[in-house]
Amino acid sequence: MKYQGKLTHWNDDKGFGFVEPNGGGERSFVHIKSFKKRSRRPIEGDLIVYQQVKDAKGKFKAVNTMLIADRKAGLDTPKKRSKTGAPSKFVASIAPVFYCVLLGAVLFRLIPIEVLYLYLATGLVTFLLYAKDKSAAQAGGWRTPESQLHLLSLIGGWPGAYYAQQTLRHKSAKREFRQVYWATVVINIAAFAWLFTQQGRQLLAGLLA
């Protein structure tokens, strides 16, 4: 029997919460793994359709779960990104344009090549940590602290974080997280621009000496 209800007490980091059935009744535990097909990660307040079963301890849990919006739209069409995670063409061009500027600055010897290495290394590490964190979220394992992800973005890993958010669909719908993420992008780009000043070049020379 199919039920409809509202997702409550949703913990996106751990990937679980509860569903309160419409019209009253026993609430059920719901895990991210019970969503067999979904266009995005569920969020607090989502309406879902599910089946209700009892576990070994006699408690209700939701299985064969689907977002109501996905059921109405059907999943035979391309997946839709959440409103907070859908990048515009301008935003999508930031990372490749930045890398082009970075490479050009290195080729024209405006900044040392070590800066390029730093951005490439931190970008790769950040992407891999996002992938690891998503896997942990789906499996209910140990999560990577958000502060660590933001720190990596701040020191140059923000392009890797951006591509991870879009390709892995991880942390792309959490508004508070993305607000802090874009703050790290602005700060890092400002710091990168400062490296072209006399003080910035002197600092780099001192660090690499």
PDB file of C-alpha atoms in Angstrom:
ATOM      1  CA  MET A   1       0.000   0.000   0.000  1.00  0.00           C
ATOM      2  CA  LYS A   2       1.312   3.432  -0.972  1.00  0.00           C
ATOM      3  CA  TYR A   3       1.278   6.360   1.438  1.00  0.00           C
ATOM      4  CA  GLN A   4       1.905  10.050   0.957  1.00  0.00           C
ATOM      5  CA  GLY A   5       3.538  12.203   3.602  1.00  0.00           C
ATOM      6  CA  LYS A   6       5.853  15.056   4.479  1.00  0.00           C
ATOM      7  CA  LEU A   7       9.568  14.630   5.183  1.00  0.00           C
ATOM      8  CA  THR A   8      10.457  15.897   8.674  1.00  0.00           C
ATOM      9  CA  HIS A   9      13.541  16.070  10.894  1.00  0.00           C
ATOM     10  CA  TRP A  10      15.670  15.462   7.804  1.00  0.00           C
ATOM     11  CA  ASN A  11      19.430  15.300   8.503  1.00  0.00           C
ATOM     12  CA  ASP A  12      21.067  15.754   5.127  1.00  0.00           C
ATOM     13  CA  ASP A  13      24.574  15.112   6.469  1.00  0.00           C
ATOM     14  CA  LYS A  14      23.576  11.660   7.741  1.00  0.00           C
ATOM     15  CA  GLY A  15      20.971  11.025   5.061  1.00  0.00           C
ATOM     16  CA  PHE A  16      17.951  10.136   7.124  1.00  0.00           C
ATOM     17  CA  GLY A  17      14.826  11.532   8.765  1.00  0.00           C
ATOM     18  CA  PHE A  18      11.132  10.731   9.225  1.00  0.00           C
ATOM     19  CA  VAL A  19       7.967  10.960   7.161  1.00  0.00           C
ATOM     20  CA  GLU A  20       4.625  12.005   8.642  1.00  0.00           C
ATOM     21  CA  PRO A  21       1.731  10.486   6.651  1.00  0.00           C
ATOM     22  CA  ASN A  22      -0.970  12.803   5.345  1.00  0.00           C
ATOM     23  CA  GLY A  23      -4.131  12.485   7.391  1.00  0.00           C
ATOM     24  CA  GLY A  24      -2.300  11.257  10.494  1.00  0.00           C
ATOM     25  CA  GLY A  25      -0.924   7.912  11.554  1.00  0.00           C
ATOM     26  CA  GLU A  26       2.404   6.387  12.515  1.00  0.00           C
ATOM     27  CA  ARG A  27       5.460   8.199  11.256  1.00  0.00           C
ATOM     28  CA  SER A  28       8.145   6.154   9.529  1.00  0.00           C
ATOM     29  CA  PHE A  29      11.918   6.297   9.504  1.00  0.00           C
ATOM     30  CA  VAL A  30      13.271   7.070   6.035  1.00  0.00           C
ATOM     31  CA  HIS A  31      16.838   6.710   4.761  1.00  0.00           C
ATOM     32  CA  ILE A  32      18.407   8.192   1.658  1.00  0.00           C
ATOM     33  CA  LYS A  33      18.908   4.652   0.324  1.00  0.00           C
ATOM     34  CA  SER A  34      15.146   4.097   0.240  1.00  0.00           C
ATOM     35  CA  PHE A  35      14.896   6.656  -2.595  1.00  0.00           C
ATOM     36  CA  LYS A  36      15.406   4.318  -5.521  1.00  0.00           C
ATOM     37  CA  LYS A  37      14.976   7.041  -8.126  1.00  0.00           C
ATOM     38  CA  ARG A  38      15.308  10.771  -7.502  1.00  0.00           C
ATOM     39  CA  SER A  39      16.219  13.902  -9.422  1.00  0.00           C
ATOM     40  CA  ARG A  40      17.884  15.499  -6.402  1.00  0.00           C
ATOM     41  CA  ARG A  41      18.582  14.979  -2.716  1.00  0.00           C
ATOM     42  CA  PRO A  42      15.491  15.308  -0.526  1.00  0.00           C
ATOM     43  CA  ILE A  43      15.101  18.311   1.779  1.00  0.00           C
ATOM     44  CA  GLU A  44      13.035  19.110   4.859  1.00  0.00           C
ATOM     45  CA  GLY A  45       9.337  19.465   4.011  1.00  0.00           C
ATOM     46  CA  ASP A  46       9.403  17.480   0.767  1.00  0.00           C
ATOM     47  CA  LEU A  47       6.257  15.536  -0.054  1.00  0.00           C
ATOM     48  CA  ILE A  48       7.014  11.904  -0.777  1.00  0.00           C
ATOM     49  CA  VAL A  49       5.194   8.699  -1.662  1.00  0.00           C
ATOM     50  CA  TYR A  50       6.314   5.505   0.048  1.00  0.00           C
ATOM     51  CA  GLN A  51       5.448   2.067   1.361  1.00  0.00           C
ATOM     52  CA  GLN A  52       5.412   1.428   5.095  1.00  0.00           C
ATOM     53  CA  VAL A  53       6.947  -1.719   6.613  1.00  0.00           C
ATOM     54  CA  LYS A  54       8.084  -2.808  10.062  1.00  0.00           C
ATOM     55  CA  ASP A  55      11.703  -3.582  10.834  1.00  0.00           C
ATOM     56  CA  ALA A  56      12.977  -6.326  13.126  1.00  0.00           C
ATOM     57  CA  LYS A  57      12.334  -4.140  16.181  1.00  0.00           C
ATOM     58  CA  GLY A  58       8.730  -3.496  15.220  1.00  0.00           C
ATOM     59  CA  LYS A  59       9.307   0.110  14.164  1.00  0.00           C
ATOM     60  CA  PHE A  60       7.954   1.552  10.939  1.00  0.00           C
ATOM     61  CA  LYS A  61      10.249   2.504   8.090  1.00  0.00           C
ATOM     62  CA  ALA A  62       9.635   3.817   4.594  1.00  0.00           C
ATOM     63  CA  VAL A  63      10.683   1.819   1.516  1.00  0.00           C
ATOM     64  CA  ASN A  64      10.285   2.280  -2.246  1.00  0.00           C
ATOM     65  CA  THR A  65      10.315   6.008  -1.627  1.00  0.00           C
ATOM     66  CA  MET A  66       9.948   8.697  -4.268  1.00  0.00           C
ATOM     67  CA  LEU A  67       9.526  12.446  -4.288  1.00  0.00           C
ATOM     68  CA  ILE A  68       5.998  13.472  -5.259  1.00  0.00           C
ATOM     69  CA  ALA A  69       7.449  15.953  -7.749  1.00  0.00           C
ATOM     70  CA  ASP A  70       9.422  13.151  -9.421  1.00  0.00           C
ATOM     71  CA  ARG A  71       6.377  10.919  -9.579  1.00  0.00           C
ATOM     72  CA  LYS A  72       4.293  13.632 -11.248  1.00  0.00           C
ATOM     73  CA  ALA A  73       7.012  14.607 -13.705  1.00  0.00           C
ATOM     74  CA  GLY A  74       8.234  11.077 -14.398  1.00  0.00           C
ATOM     75  CA  LEU A  75      11.879  10.073 -14.447  1.00  0.00           C
ATOM     76  CA  ASP A  76      12.028   9.337 -18.169  1.00  0.00           C
ATOM     77  CA  THR A  77      12.969  12.991 -18.743  1.00  0.00           C
ATOM     78  CA  PRO A  78      16.398  14.480 -17.974  1.00  0.00           C
ATOM     79  CA  LYS A  79      16.994  15.102 -14.299  1.00  0.00           C
ATOM     80  CA  LYS A  80      16.248  18.554 -13.052  1.00  0.00           C
ATOM     81  CA  ARG A  81      18.555  20.385 -10.733  1.00  0.00           C
ATOM     82  CA  SER A  82      17.189  22.063  -7.657  1.00  0.00           C
ATOM     83  CA  LYS A  83      16.623  25.797  -7.882  1.00  0.00           C
ATOM     84  CA  THR A  84      19.454  26.592  -5.474  1.00  0.00           C
ATOM     85  CA  GLY A  85      21.870  24.340  -7.338  1.00  0.00           C
ATOM     86  CA  ALA A  86      21.160  25.274 -10.951  1.00  0.00           C
ATOM     87  CA  PRO A  87      24.076  27.303 -12.275  1.00  0.00           C
ATOM     88  CA  SER A  88      23.685  30.016 -14.864  1.00  0.00           C
ATOM     89  CA  LYS A  89      25.979  30.097 -17.887  1.00  0.00           C
ATOM     90  CA  PHE A  90      27.902  32.897 -16.219  1.00  0.00           C
ATOM     91  CA  VAL A  91      28.529  30.888 -13.058  1.00  0.00           C
ATOM     92  CA  ALA A  92      29.417  27.786 -15.053  1.00  0.00           C
ATOM     93  CA  SER A  93      32.111  29.745 -16.887  1.00  0.00           C
ATOM     94  CA  ILE A  94      33.877  31.041 -13.771  1.00  0.00           C
ATOM     95  CA  ALA A  95      36.067  27.999 -13.135  1.00  0.00           C
ATOM     96  CA  PRO A  96      37.343  27.445 -16.725  1.00  0.00           C
ATOM     97  CA  VAL A  97      37.937  31.186 -17.209  1.00  0.00           C
ATOM     98  CA  PHE A  98      39.871  31.308 -13.952  1.00  0.00           C
ATOM     99  CA  TYR A  99      42.058  28.375 -14.980  1.00  0.00           C
ATOM    100  CA  CYS A 100      42.752  30.057 -18.334  1.00  0.00           C
ATOM    101  CA  VAL A 101      43.798  33.259 -16.566  1.00  0.00           C
ATOM    102  CA  LEU A 102      45.941  31.254 -14.165  1.00  0.00           C
ATOM    103  CA  LEU A 103      47.668  29.368 -16.992  1.00  0.00           C
ATOM    104  CA  GLY A 104      48.230  32.579 -18.949  1.00  0.00           C
ATOM    105  CA  ALA A 105      49.754  34.266 -15.903  1.00  0.00           C
ATOM    106  CA  VAL A 106      52.161  31.366 -15.512  1.00  0.00           C
ATOM    107  CA  LEU A 107      53.099  31.318 -19.210  1.00  0.00           C
ATOM    108  CA  PHE A 108      53.829  35.051 -19.149  1.00  0.00           C
ATOM    109  CA  ARG A 109      55.782  34.593 -15.926  1.00  0.00           C
ATOM    110  CA  LEU A 110      53.546  36.930 -13.970  1.00  0.00           C
ATOM    111  CA  ILE A 111      53.279  34.387 -11.181  1.00  0.00           C
ATOM    112  CA  PRO A 112      55.379  31.282 -10.436  1.00  0.00           C
ATOM    113  CA  ILE A 113      54.256  27.881 -11.677  1.00  0.00           C
ATOM    114  CA  GLU A 114      53.979  26.674  -8.070  1.00  0.00           C
ATOM    115  CA  VAL A 115      50.728  28.642  -7.810  1.00  0.00           C
ATOM    116  CA  LEU A 116      49.305  26.601 -10.694  1.00  0.00           C
ATOM    117  CA  TYR A 117      50.394  23.395  -8.982  1.00  0.00           C
ATOM    118  CA  LEU A 118      48.677  24.537  -5.781  1.00  0.00           C
ATOM    119  CA  TYR A 119      45.353  25.180  -7.511  1.00  0.00           C
ATOM    120  CA  LEU A 120      45.439  21.920  -9.449  1.00  0.00           C
ATOM    121  CA  ALA A 121      46.337  19.867  -6.369  1.00  0.00           C
ATOM    122  CA  THR A 122      43.785  21.467  -4.057  1.00  0.00           C
ATOM    123  CA  GLY A 123      41.111  21.282  -6.760  1.00  0.00           C
ATOM    124  CA  LEU A 124      41.671  17.552  -7.207  1.00  0.00           C
ATOM    125  CA  VAL A 125      41.797  16.855  -3.473  1.00  0.00           C
ATOM    126  CA  THR A 126      38.614  18.857  -2.925  1.00  0.00           C
ATOM    127  CA  PHE A 127      36.749  16.990  -5.674  1.00  0.00           C
ATOM    128  CA  LEU A 128      37.812  13.648  -4.191  1.00  0.00           C
ATOM    129  CA  LEU A 129      36.725  14.685  -0.692  1.00  0.00           C
ATOM    130  CA  TYR A 130      33.300  15.691  -2.024  1.00  0.00           C
ATOM    131  CA  ALA A 131      33.007  12.267  -3.673  1.00  0.00           C
ATOM    132  CA  LYS A 132      34.082  10.566  -0.445  1.00  0.00           C
ATOM    133  CA  ASP A 133      31.612  12.622   1.579  1.00  0.00           C
ATOM    134  CA  LYS A 134      28.726  11.794  -0.745  1.00  0.00           C
ATOM    135  CA  SER A 135      29.554   8.102  -0.549  1.00  0.00           C
ATOM    136  CA  ALA A 136      29.643   8.348   3.259  1.00  0.00           C
ATOM    137  CA  ALA A 137      26.300  10.188   3.289  1.00  0.00           C
ATOM    138  CA  GLN A 138      24.655   7.447   1.241  1.00  0.00           C
ATOM    139  CA  ALA A 139      26.186   4.673   3.341  1.00  0.00           C
ATOM    140  CA  GLY A 140      25.684   6.393   6.699  1.00  0.00           C
ATOM    141  CA  GLY A 141      29.444   6.516   7.285  1.00  0.00           C
ATOM    142  CA  TRP A 142      31.848   9.079   8.726  1.00  0.00           C
ATOM    143  CA  ARG A 143      31.308  12.471   7.077  1.00  0.00           C
ATOM    144  CA  THR A 144      33.861  15.104   6.064  1.00  0.00           C
ATOM    145  CA  PRO A 145      33.276  18.277   8.132  1.00  0.00           C
ATOM    146  CA  GLU A 146      31.840  21.134   6.088  1.00  0.00           C
ATOM    147  CA  SER A 147      34.471  23.441   7.598  1.00  0.00           C
ATOM    148  CA  GLN A 148      37.176  21.285   5.993  1.00  0.00           C
ATOM    149  CA  LEU A 149      35.495  21.476   2.592  1.00  0.00           C
ATOM    150  CA  HIS A 150      35.215  25.258   2.915  1.00  0.00           C
ATOM    151  CA  LEU A 151      38.859  25.578   3.976  1.00  0.00           C
ATOM    152  CA  LEU A 152      39.995  23.680   0.884  1.00  0.00           C
ATOM    153  CA  SER A 153      37.847  25.954  -1.288  1.00  0.00           C
ATOM    154  CA  LEU A 154      39.349  28.990   0.399  1.00  0.00           C
ATOM    155  CA  ILE A 155      42.954  27.988  -0.322  1.00  0.00           C
ATOM    156  CA  GLY A 156      42.289  27.218  -3.985  1.00  0.00           C
ATOM    157  CA  GLY A 157      40.148  24.117  -4.250  1.00  0.00           C
ATOM    158  CA  TRP A 158      36.922  25.937  -5.104  1.00  0.00           C
ATOM    159  CA  PRO A 159      36.940  24.917  -8.809  1.00  0.00           C
ATOM    160  CA  GLY A 160      37.108  21.264  -7.786  1.00  0.00           C
ATOM    161  CA  ALA A 161      34.320  21.873  -5.273  1.00  0.00           C
ATOM    162  CA  TYR A 162      32.185  23.520  -7.952  1.00  0.00           C
ATOM    163  CA  TYR A 163      32.552  20.633 -10.391  1.00  0.00           C
ATOM    164  CA  ALA A 164      31.860  18.141  -7.582  1.00  0.00           C
ATOM    165  CA  GLN A 165      28.656  19.961  -6.646  1.00  0.00           C
ATOM    166  CA  GLN A 166      27.422  19.887 -10.224  1.00  0.00           C
ATOM    167  CA  THR A 167      28.568  16.445 -11.403  1.00  0.00           C
ATOM    168  CA  LEU A 168      28.009  14.555  -8.140  1.00  0.00           C
ATOM    169  CA  ARG A 169      24.922  16.598  -7.109  1.00  0.00           C
ATOM    170  CA  HIS A 170      26.427  16.908  -3.627  1.00  0.00           C
ATOM    171  CA  LYS A 171      26.008  19.996  -1.420  1.00  0.00           C
ATOM    172  CA  SER A 172      24.348  21.724  -4.364  1.00  0.00           C
ATOM    173  CA  ALA A 173      20.954  22.259  -2.742  1.00  0.00           C
ATOM    174  CA  LYS A 174      21.972  23.272   0.769  1.00  0.00           C
ATOM    175  CA  ARG A 175      21.589  27.057   0.707  1.00  0.00           C
ATOM    176  CA  GLU A 176      23.653  27.839   3.814  1.00  0.00           C
ATOM    177  CA  PHE A 177      26.534  25.711   2.583  1.00  0.00           C
ATOM    178  CA  ARG A 178      26.528  27.299  -0.864  1.00  0.00           C
ATOM    179  CA  GLN A 179      26.465  30.804   0.599  1.00  0.00           C
ATOM    180  CA  VAL A 180      29.646  30.085   2.540  1.00  0.00           C
ATOM    181  CA  TYR A 181      31.128  28.329  -0.494  1.00  0.00           C
ATOM    182  CA  TRP A 182      30.648  31.364  -2.755  1.00  0.00           C
ATOM    183  CA  ALA A 183      32.153  33.567  -0.041  1.00  0.00           C
ATOM    184  CA  THR A 184      35.310  31.406  -0.183  1.00  0.00           C
ATOM    185  CA  VAL A 185      35.347  31.779  -3.982  1.00  0.00           C
ATOM    186  CA  VAL A 186      35.203  35.572  -3.783  1.00  0.00           C
ATOM    187  CA  ILE A 187      37.897  35.713  -1.099  1.00  0.00           C
ATOM    188  CA  ASN A 188      40.198  33.350  -2.998  1.00  0.00           C
ATOM    189  CA  ILE A 189      39.831  35.209  -6.300  1.00  0.00           C
ATOM    190  CA  ALA A 190      40.516  38.495  -4.490  1.00  0.00           C
ATOM    191  CA  ALA A 191      43.632  36.972  -2.928  1.00  0.00           C
ATOM    192  CA  PHE A 192      44.712  35.667  -6.337  1.00  0.00           C
ATOM    193  CA  ALA A 193      44.344  39.140  -7.857  1.00  0.00           C
ATOM    194  CA  TRP A 194      46.397  40.551  -4.976  1.00  0.00           C
ATOM    195  CA  LEU A 195      49.294  38.279  -5.976  1.00  0.00           C
ATOM    196  CA  PHE A 196      49.804  40.500  -9.043  1.00  0.00           C
ATOM    197  CA  THR A 197      50.525  43.528  -6.866  1.00  0.00           C
ATOM    198  CA  GLN A 198      54.012  44.420  -5.728  1.00  0.00           C
ATOM    199  CA  GLN A 199      53.273  43.259  -2.195  1.00  0.00           C
ATOM    200  CA  GLY A 200      51.850  40.000  -3.508  1.00  0.00           C
ATOM    201  CA  ARG A 201      54.877  39.293  -5.682  1.00  0.00           C
ATOM    202  CA  GLN A 202      57.176  40.042  -2.766  1.00  0.00           C
ATOM    203  CA  LEU A 203      55.248  37.634  -0.548  1.00  0.00           C
ATOM    204  CA  LEU A 204      55.437  34.865  -3.138  1.00  0.00           C
ATOM    205  CA  ALA A 205      59.143  35.458  -3.649  1.00  0.00           C
ATOM    206  CA  GLY A 206      59.703  35.204   0.093  1.00  0.00           C
ATOM    207  CA  LEU A 207      57.670  32.020   0.418  1.00  0.00           C
ATOM    208  CA  LEU A 208      59.436  30.340  -2.502  1.00  0.00           C
ATOM    209  CA  ALA A 209      62.923  31.509  -1.580  1.00  0.00           C
TER     210      ALA A 209
END
